[in-house]
Coordinates of C-alpha atoms in Angstrom, one line a residue:
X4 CA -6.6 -10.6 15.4
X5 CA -7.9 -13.5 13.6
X6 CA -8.4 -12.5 9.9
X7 CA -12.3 -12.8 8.6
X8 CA -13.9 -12.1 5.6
X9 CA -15.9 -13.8 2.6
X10 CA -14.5 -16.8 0.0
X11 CA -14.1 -15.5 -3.5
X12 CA -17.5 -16.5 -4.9
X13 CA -17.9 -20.2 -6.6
X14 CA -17.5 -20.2 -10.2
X15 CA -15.9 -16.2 -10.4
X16 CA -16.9 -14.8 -13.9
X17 CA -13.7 -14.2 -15.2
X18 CA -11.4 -14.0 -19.0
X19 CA -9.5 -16.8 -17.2
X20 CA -11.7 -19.9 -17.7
X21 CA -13.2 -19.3 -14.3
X22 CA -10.2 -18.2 -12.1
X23 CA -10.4 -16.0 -9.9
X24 CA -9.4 -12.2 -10.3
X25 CA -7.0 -10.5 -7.9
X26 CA -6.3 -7.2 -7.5
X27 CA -3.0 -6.0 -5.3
X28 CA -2.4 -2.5 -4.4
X29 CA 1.1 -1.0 -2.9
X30 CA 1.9 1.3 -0.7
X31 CA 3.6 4.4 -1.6
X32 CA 1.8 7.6 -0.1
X33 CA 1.0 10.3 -2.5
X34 CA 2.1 8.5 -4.9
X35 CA -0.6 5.9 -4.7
X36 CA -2.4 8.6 -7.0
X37 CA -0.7 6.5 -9.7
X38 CA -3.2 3.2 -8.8
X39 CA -6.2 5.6 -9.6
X40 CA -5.1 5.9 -12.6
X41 CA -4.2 2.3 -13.6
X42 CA -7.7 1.5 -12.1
X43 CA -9.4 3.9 -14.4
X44 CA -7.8 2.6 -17.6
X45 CA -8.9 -1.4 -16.1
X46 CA -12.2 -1.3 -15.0
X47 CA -13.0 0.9 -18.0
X48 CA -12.3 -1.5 -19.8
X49 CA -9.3 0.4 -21.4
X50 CA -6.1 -2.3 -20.7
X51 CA -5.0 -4.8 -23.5
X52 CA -4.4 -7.3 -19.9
X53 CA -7.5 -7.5 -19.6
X54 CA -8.6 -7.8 -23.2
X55 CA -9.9 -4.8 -23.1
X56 CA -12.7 -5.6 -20.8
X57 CA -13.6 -4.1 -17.6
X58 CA -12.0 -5.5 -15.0
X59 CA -13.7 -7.2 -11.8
X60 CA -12.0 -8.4 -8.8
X61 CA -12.8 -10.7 -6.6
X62 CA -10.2 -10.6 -4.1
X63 CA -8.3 -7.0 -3.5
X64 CA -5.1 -7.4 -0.9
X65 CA -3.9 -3.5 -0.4
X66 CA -0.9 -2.1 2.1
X67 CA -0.1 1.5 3.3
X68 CA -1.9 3.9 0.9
X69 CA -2.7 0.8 -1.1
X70 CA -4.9 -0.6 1.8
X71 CA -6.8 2.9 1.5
X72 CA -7.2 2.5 -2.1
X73 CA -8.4 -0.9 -1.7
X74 CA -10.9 -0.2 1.1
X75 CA -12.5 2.7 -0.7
X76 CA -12.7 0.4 -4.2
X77 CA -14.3 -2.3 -2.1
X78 CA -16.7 -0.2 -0.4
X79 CA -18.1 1.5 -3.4
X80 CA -18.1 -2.1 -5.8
X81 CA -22.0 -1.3 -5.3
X82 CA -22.1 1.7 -7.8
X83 CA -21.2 0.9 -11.3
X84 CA -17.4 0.2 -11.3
X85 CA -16.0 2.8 -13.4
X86 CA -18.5 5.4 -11.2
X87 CA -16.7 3.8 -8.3
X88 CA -13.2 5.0 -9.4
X89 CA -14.2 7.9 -10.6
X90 CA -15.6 9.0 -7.3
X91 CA -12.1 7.6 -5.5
X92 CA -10.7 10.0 -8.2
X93 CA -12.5 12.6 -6.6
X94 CA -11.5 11.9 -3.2
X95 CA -8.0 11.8 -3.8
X96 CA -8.6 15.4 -5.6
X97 CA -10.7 17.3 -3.3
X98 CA -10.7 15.3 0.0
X99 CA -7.0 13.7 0.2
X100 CA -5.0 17.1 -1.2
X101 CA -3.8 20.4 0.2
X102 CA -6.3 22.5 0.3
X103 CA -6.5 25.8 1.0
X104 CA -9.4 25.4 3.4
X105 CA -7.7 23.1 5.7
X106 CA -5.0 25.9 6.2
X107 CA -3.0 24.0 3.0
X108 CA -2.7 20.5 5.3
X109 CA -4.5 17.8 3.4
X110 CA -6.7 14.4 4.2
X111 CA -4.1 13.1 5.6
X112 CA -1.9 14.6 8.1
X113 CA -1.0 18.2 8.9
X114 CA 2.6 19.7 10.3
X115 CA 2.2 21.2 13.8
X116 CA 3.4 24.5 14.0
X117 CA 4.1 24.9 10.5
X118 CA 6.0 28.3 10.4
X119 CA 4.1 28.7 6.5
X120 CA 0.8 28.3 8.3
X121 CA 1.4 30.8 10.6
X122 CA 2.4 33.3 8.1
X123 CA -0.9 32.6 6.1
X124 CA -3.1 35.5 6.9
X125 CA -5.9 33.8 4.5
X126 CA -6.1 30.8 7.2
X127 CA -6.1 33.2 10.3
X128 CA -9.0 35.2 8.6
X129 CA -11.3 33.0 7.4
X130 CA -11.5 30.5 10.5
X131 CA -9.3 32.7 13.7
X132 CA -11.1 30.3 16.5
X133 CA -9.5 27.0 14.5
X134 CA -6.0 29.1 13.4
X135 CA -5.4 29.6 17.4
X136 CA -7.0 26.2 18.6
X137 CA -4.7 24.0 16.6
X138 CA -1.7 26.5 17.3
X139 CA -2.6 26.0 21.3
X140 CA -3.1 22.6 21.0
X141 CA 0.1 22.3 18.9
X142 CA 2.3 24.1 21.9
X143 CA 0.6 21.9 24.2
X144 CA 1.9 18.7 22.5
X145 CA 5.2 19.8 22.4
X146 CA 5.8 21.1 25.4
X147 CA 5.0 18.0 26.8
X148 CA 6.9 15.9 24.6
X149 CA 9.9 18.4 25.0
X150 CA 9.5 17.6 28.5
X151 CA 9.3 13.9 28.5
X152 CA 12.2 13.1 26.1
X153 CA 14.1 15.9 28.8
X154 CA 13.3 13.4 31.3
X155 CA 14.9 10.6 29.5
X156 CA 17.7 12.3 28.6
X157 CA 18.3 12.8 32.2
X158 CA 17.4 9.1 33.2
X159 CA 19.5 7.1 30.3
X160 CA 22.7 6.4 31.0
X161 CA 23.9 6.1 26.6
X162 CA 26.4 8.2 25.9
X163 CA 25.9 11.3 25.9
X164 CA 25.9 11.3 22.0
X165 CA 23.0 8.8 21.7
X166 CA 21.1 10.8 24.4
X167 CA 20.8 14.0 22.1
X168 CA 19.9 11.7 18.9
X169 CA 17.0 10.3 21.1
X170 CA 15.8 14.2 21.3
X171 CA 14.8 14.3 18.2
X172 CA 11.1 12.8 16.3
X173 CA 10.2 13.6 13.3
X174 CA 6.7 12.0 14.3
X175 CA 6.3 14.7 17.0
X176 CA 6.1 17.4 14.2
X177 CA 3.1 15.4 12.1
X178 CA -0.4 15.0 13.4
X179 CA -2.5 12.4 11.5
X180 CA -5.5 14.3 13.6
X181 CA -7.6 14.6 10.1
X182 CA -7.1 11.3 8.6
X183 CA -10.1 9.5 10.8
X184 CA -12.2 11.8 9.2
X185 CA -11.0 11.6 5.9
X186 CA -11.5 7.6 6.1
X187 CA -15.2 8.0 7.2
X188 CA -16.0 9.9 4.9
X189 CA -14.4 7.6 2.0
X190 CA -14.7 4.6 3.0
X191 CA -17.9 2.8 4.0
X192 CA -16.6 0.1 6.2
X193 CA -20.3 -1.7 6.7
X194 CA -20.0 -1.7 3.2
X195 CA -16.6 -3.8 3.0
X196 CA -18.4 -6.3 5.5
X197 CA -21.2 -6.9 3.6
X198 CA -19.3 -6.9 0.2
X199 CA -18.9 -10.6 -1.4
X200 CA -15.0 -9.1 -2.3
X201 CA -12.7 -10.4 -0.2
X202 CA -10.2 -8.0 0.9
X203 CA -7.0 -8.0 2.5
X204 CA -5.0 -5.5 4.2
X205 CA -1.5 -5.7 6.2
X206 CA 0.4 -4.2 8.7
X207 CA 3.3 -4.8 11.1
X208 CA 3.4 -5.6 14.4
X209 CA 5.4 -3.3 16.3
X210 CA 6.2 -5.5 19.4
X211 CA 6.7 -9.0 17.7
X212 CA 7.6 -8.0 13.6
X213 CA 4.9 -10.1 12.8
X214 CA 2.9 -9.4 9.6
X215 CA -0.8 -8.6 10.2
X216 CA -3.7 -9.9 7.8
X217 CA -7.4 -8.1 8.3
X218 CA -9.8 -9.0 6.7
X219 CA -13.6 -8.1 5.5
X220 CA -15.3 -8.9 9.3
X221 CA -12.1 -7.2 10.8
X222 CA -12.6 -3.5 9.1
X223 CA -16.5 -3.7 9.5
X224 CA -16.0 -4.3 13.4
X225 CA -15.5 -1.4 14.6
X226 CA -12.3 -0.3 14.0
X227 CA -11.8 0.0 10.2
X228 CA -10.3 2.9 10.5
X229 CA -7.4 2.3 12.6
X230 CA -6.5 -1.2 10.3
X231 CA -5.8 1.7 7.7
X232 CA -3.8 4.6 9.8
X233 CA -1.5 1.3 11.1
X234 CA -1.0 -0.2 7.5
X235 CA 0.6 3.6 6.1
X236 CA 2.1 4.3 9.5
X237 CA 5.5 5.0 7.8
X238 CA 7.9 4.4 10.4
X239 CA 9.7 7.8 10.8
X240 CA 6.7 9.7 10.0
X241 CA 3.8 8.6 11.4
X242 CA 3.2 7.3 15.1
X243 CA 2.4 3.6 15.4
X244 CA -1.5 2.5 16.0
X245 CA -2.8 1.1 18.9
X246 CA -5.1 -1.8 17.8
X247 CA -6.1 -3.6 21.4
X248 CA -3.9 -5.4 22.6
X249 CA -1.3 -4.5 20.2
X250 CA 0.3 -2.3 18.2
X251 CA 1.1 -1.6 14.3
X252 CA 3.0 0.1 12.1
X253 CA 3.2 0.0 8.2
X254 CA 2.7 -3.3 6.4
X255 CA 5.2 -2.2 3.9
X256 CA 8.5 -2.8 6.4
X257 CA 7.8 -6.4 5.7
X258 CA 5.0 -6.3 2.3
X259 CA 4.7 -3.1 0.3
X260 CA 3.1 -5.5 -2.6
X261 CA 0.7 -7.9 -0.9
X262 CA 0.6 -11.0 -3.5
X263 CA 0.9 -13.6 -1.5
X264 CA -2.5 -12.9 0.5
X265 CA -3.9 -12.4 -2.5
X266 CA -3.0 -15.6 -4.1
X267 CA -3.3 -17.4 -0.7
X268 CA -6.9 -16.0 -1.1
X269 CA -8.0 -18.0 -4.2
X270 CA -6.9 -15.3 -6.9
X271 CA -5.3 -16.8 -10.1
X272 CA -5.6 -14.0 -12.2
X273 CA -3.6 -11.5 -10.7
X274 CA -3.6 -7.2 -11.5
X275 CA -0.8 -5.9 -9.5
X276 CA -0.1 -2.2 -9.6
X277 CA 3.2 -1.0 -7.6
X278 CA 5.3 2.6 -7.5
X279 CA 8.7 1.1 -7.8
X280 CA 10.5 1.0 -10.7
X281 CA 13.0 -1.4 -12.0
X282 CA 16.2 -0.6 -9.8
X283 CA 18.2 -0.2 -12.0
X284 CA 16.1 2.6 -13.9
X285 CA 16.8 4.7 -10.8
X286 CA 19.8 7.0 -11.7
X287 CA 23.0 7.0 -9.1
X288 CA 23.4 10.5 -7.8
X289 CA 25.8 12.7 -8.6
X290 CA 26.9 13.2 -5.1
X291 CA 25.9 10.7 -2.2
X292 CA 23.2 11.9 0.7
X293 CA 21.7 10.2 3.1
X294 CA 18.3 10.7 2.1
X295 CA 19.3 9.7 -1.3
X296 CA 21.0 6.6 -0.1
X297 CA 18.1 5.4 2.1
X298 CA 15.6 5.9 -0.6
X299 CA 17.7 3.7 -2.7
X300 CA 18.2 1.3 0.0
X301 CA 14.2 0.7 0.5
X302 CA 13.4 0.6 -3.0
X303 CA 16.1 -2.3 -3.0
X304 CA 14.7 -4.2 -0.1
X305 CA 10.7 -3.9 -1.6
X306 CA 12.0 -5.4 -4.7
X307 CA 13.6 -7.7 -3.1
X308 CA 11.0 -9.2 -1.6
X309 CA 8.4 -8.9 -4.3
X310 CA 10.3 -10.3 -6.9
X311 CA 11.0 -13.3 -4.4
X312 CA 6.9 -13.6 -4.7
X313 CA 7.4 -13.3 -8.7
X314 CA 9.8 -16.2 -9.0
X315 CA 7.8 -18.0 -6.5
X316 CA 4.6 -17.8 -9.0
X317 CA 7.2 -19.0 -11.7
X318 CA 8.1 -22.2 -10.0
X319 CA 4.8 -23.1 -8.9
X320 CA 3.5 -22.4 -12.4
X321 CA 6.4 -24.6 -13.9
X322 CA 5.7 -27.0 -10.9
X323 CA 2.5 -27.3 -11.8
X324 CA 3.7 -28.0 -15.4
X325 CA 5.8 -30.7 -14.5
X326 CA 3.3 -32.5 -12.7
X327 CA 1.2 -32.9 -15.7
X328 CA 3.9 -33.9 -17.8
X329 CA 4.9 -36.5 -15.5
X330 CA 1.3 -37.6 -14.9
X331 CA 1.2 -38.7 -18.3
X332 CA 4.5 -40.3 -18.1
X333 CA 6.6 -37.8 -20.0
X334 CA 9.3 -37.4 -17.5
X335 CA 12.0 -37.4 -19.5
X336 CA 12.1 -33.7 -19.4
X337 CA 11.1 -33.7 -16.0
X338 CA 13.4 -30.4 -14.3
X339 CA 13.9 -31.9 -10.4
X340 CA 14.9 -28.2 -9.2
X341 CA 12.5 -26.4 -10.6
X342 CA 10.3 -29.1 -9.5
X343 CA 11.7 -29.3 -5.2
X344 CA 11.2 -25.0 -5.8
X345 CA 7.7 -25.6 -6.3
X346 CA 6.8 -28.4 -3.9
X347 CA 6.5 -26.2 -0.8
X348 CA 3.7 -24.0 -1.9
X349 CA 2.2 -26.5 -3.7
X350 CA 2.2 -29.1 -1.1
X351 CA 0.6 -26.7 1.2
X352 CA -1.8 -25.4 -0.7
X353 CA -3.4 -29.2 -1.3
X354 CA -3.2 -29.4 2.2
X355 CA -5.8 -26.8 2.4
X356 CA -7.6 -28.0 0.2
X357 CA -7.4 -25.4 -2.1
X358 CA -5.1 -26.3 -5.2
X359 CA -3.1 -24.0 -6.9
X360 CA -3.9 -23.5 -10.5
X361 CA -1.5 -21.8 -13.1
X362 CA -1.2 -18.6 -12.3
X363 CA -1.0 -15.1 -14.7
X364 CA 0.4 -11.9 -12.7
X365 CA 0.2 -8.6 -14.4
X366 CA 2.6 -5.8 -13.6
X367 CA 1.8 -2.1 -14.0
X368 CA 4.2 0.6 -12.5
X369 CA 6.3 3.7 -13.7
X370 CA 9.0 2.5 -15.4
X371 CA 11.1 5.4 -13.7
X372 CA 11.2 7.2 -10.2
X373 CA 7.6 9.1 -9.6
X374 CA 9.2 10.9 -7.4
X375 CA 12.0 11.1 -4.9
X376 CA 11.7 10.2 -1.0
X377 CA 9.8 13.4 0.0
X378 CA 7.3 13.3 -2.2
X379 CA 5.3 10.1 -0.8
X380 CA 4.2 13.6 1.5
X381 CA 3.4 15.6 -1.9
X382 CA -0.3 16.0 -1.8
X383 CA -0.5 19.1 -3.8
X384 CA -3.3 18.9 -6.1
X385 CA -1.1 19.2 -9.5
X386 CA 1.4 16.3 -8.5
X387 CA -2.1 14.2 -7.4
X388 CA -3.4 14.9 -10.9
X389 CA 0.0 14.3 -12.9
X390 CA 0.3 10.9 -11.0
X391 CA -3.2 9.5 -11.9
X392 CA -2.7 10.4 -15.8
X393 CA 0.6 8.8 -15.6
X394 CA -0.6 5.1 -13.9
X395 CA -4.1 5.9 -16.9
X396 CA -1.3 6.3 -19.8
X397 CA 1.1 3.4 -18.4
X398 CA -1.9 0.9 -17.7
X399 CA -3.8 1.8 -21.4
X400 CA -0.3 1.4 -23.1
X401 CA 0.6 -1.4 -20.7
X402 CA 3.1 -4.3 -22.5
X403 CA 3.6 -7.8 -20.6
X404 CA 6.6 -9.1 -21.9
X405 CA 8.3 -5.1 -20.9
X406 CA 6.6 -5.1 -17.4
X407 CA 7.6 -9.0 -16.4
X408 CA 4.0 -10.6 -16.5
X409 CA 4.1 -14.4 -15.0
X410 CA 2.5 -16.4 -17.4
X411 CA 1.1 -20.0 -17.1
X412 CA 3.5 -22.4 -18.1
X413 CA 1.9 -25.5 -20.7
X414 CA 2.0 -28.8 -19.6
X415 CA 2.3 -29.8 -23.4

């Protein structure tokens, strides 16, 4: 799918002598919560990054719970901006959390046969036709998916060990049955296509690994909604999307922290809020587990990758400088690595017509773990709240040379 969507409007009004604003949103599940929060201390104007003055993106690039974040912000830019995030506050409060009156599933997914559910004589009394629907229509699923994976046991000729590995889905037990709702009622995707924001989201594809960029047109065509169940389909958890003619799974197996659309977009000013902290803030257990371990091992491989994007704003920002000290014929401090790093980017961007400028990058996230693995399910309301006063507190107190900012390097 070809990506669509608006320019960043000619001549953006921003504190950066005209650049344009970005904002970049992560995935994380639950704990996206925390982005609320930073988004209420930024467009209220709350944030010494922004000089205290109410932030207003032009371009907004989003993955996972990130790109659901980003889609209802985008959607709702019509109302007045802290309104906006307010009433996304609300959502994530009332509409995305447990709630008792959805049996305790929330917004977003629910566990079939959940053996708490069936003890919960609240749920059976106050809605007994929907208690025994989902529970038939729960046995139903299972049985049949008990039956198929029984049939390829039988069939695959793995060893025997593999065979009763491939038994097992955790994806089976989840149904994301109430997240379509949820998104229509959030997010108004006419809204996006109309909007003069440009926004991007990402996702995997499935078949080919590919990263996936949509774009404004894309989520206003028709199917909105499934762009944002593929880009948080955590593998493992959630079933991949089926988006004619392929299929996609989370854009955070290859992006969690979408800058480069963003910058590839026009944005010079970047805001870019992410749940990870510093690796090394996150304490070595005690006693090695496996969930431990591959929690560990993720939150390696997103920073990985991000900070590869970081280092590539720093080169192309001391490119940059280089080129206008050598443009005036001071190249006797010329720096030819720093200089080759940068060329790429640079290069391609001129090709495109669209030449870089110096770019700033702000970084707001926790500077310890939110949470640990299980809690990117943790939709209770409590954990929700605590979450979005945390990113609030961190963005209000937040401190560029502790959270890494890129700044623009002078030319001078």
């Amino acid at each position: 799918m070809t990506v669509r969507g608006p320019e960043p409007a000619e001549g953006s009004r921003t504190a950066g002598g005209g650049q344009v604003e970005g904002l970049v949103l992560s995935g994380g599940g639950a704990l996206a919560a925390y982005e609320i929060g930073v988004l209420k201390a930024l467009v209220g104007g709350e944030s010494p990054a922004t000089g205290y003055r109410a932030l207003d993106p032009q371009v907004v690039a989003g993955t996972s719970s990130g790109a659901f974040n980003g889609a209802m912000l985008v959607s709702r830019w019509r109302m007045a901006a802290l309104a906006a995030v307010e009433e996304m506050e609300r959502i994530w409060l009332e509409e995305v959390a447990d709630s008792a009156a959805r049996c305790g599933a929330n917004g977003i997914f629910r566990w079939r046969v959940n053996p708490l559910s069936l003890l919960d004589v609240g749920c059976l009394v106050s809605s007994p036709l929907r208690f025994f629907l989902e529970r038939a229509q729960d046995a139903a699923y299972l049985s049949r998916d008990l039956l198929d994976r029984a049939l390829l046991f039988a069939r695959s000729r793995s060893p025997i060990e593999q065979r009763f590995l491939e038994l097992f889905d955790l994806t089976s037990l989840i149904s994301t049955a109430p997240f379509p709702g949820l998104l229509n009622k959030a997010v108004d995707f006419a809204a996006i296509g109309d909007s003069s924001k440009v926004l991007r989201i990402t996702a995997t594809n499935w078949l080919t690994g590919d990263l996936q960029e949509f774009g404004n047109a894309d989520l206003a065509a028709g199917d909105g909604f499934l762009i944002i169940m593929a880009s948080g389909a955590i593998p493992g958890f959630f079933p991949p999307v089926c988006i004619p003619p392929a299929t996609y799974i989370d854009g955070g197996v290859l992006m969690n922290t979408p800058l480069s659309p963003a910058i590839q977009s026009g944005a010079g000013i970047l805001h870019v809020i992410y749940l990870d902290p510093e690796i090394r803030s996150i304490p070595l257990a005690d006693l090695q587990t496996t969930l431990g371990t591959l929690q560990r091992t993720v939150a390696i491989t997103m920073a990985t990758n991000f900070n590869r994007d970081i280092e590539t704003a720093r080169d192309i920002n001391e490119g940059l400088a280089i080129v206008g000290r050598t443009s005036r014929g001071a190249r006797r401090d010329v720096d030819a690595a720093a200089l080759l790093r940068s060329a790429g980017p640079i290069a391609q961007r001129e090709e495109q017509k669209k030449p870089y400028t110096q770019l700033t990058i702000h970084r707001y996230h926790p500077p310890d773990l939110l949470g640990g693995a299980i809690d990117l399910l943790n939709f209770r309301r409590d954990n929700l709240e605590a979450l979005i006063q945390r990113g609030h507190a961190d963005a209000v107190s937040h401190d560029c040379l502790a959270s890494g900012c890129v700044l623009p390097v002078s030319a001078a």
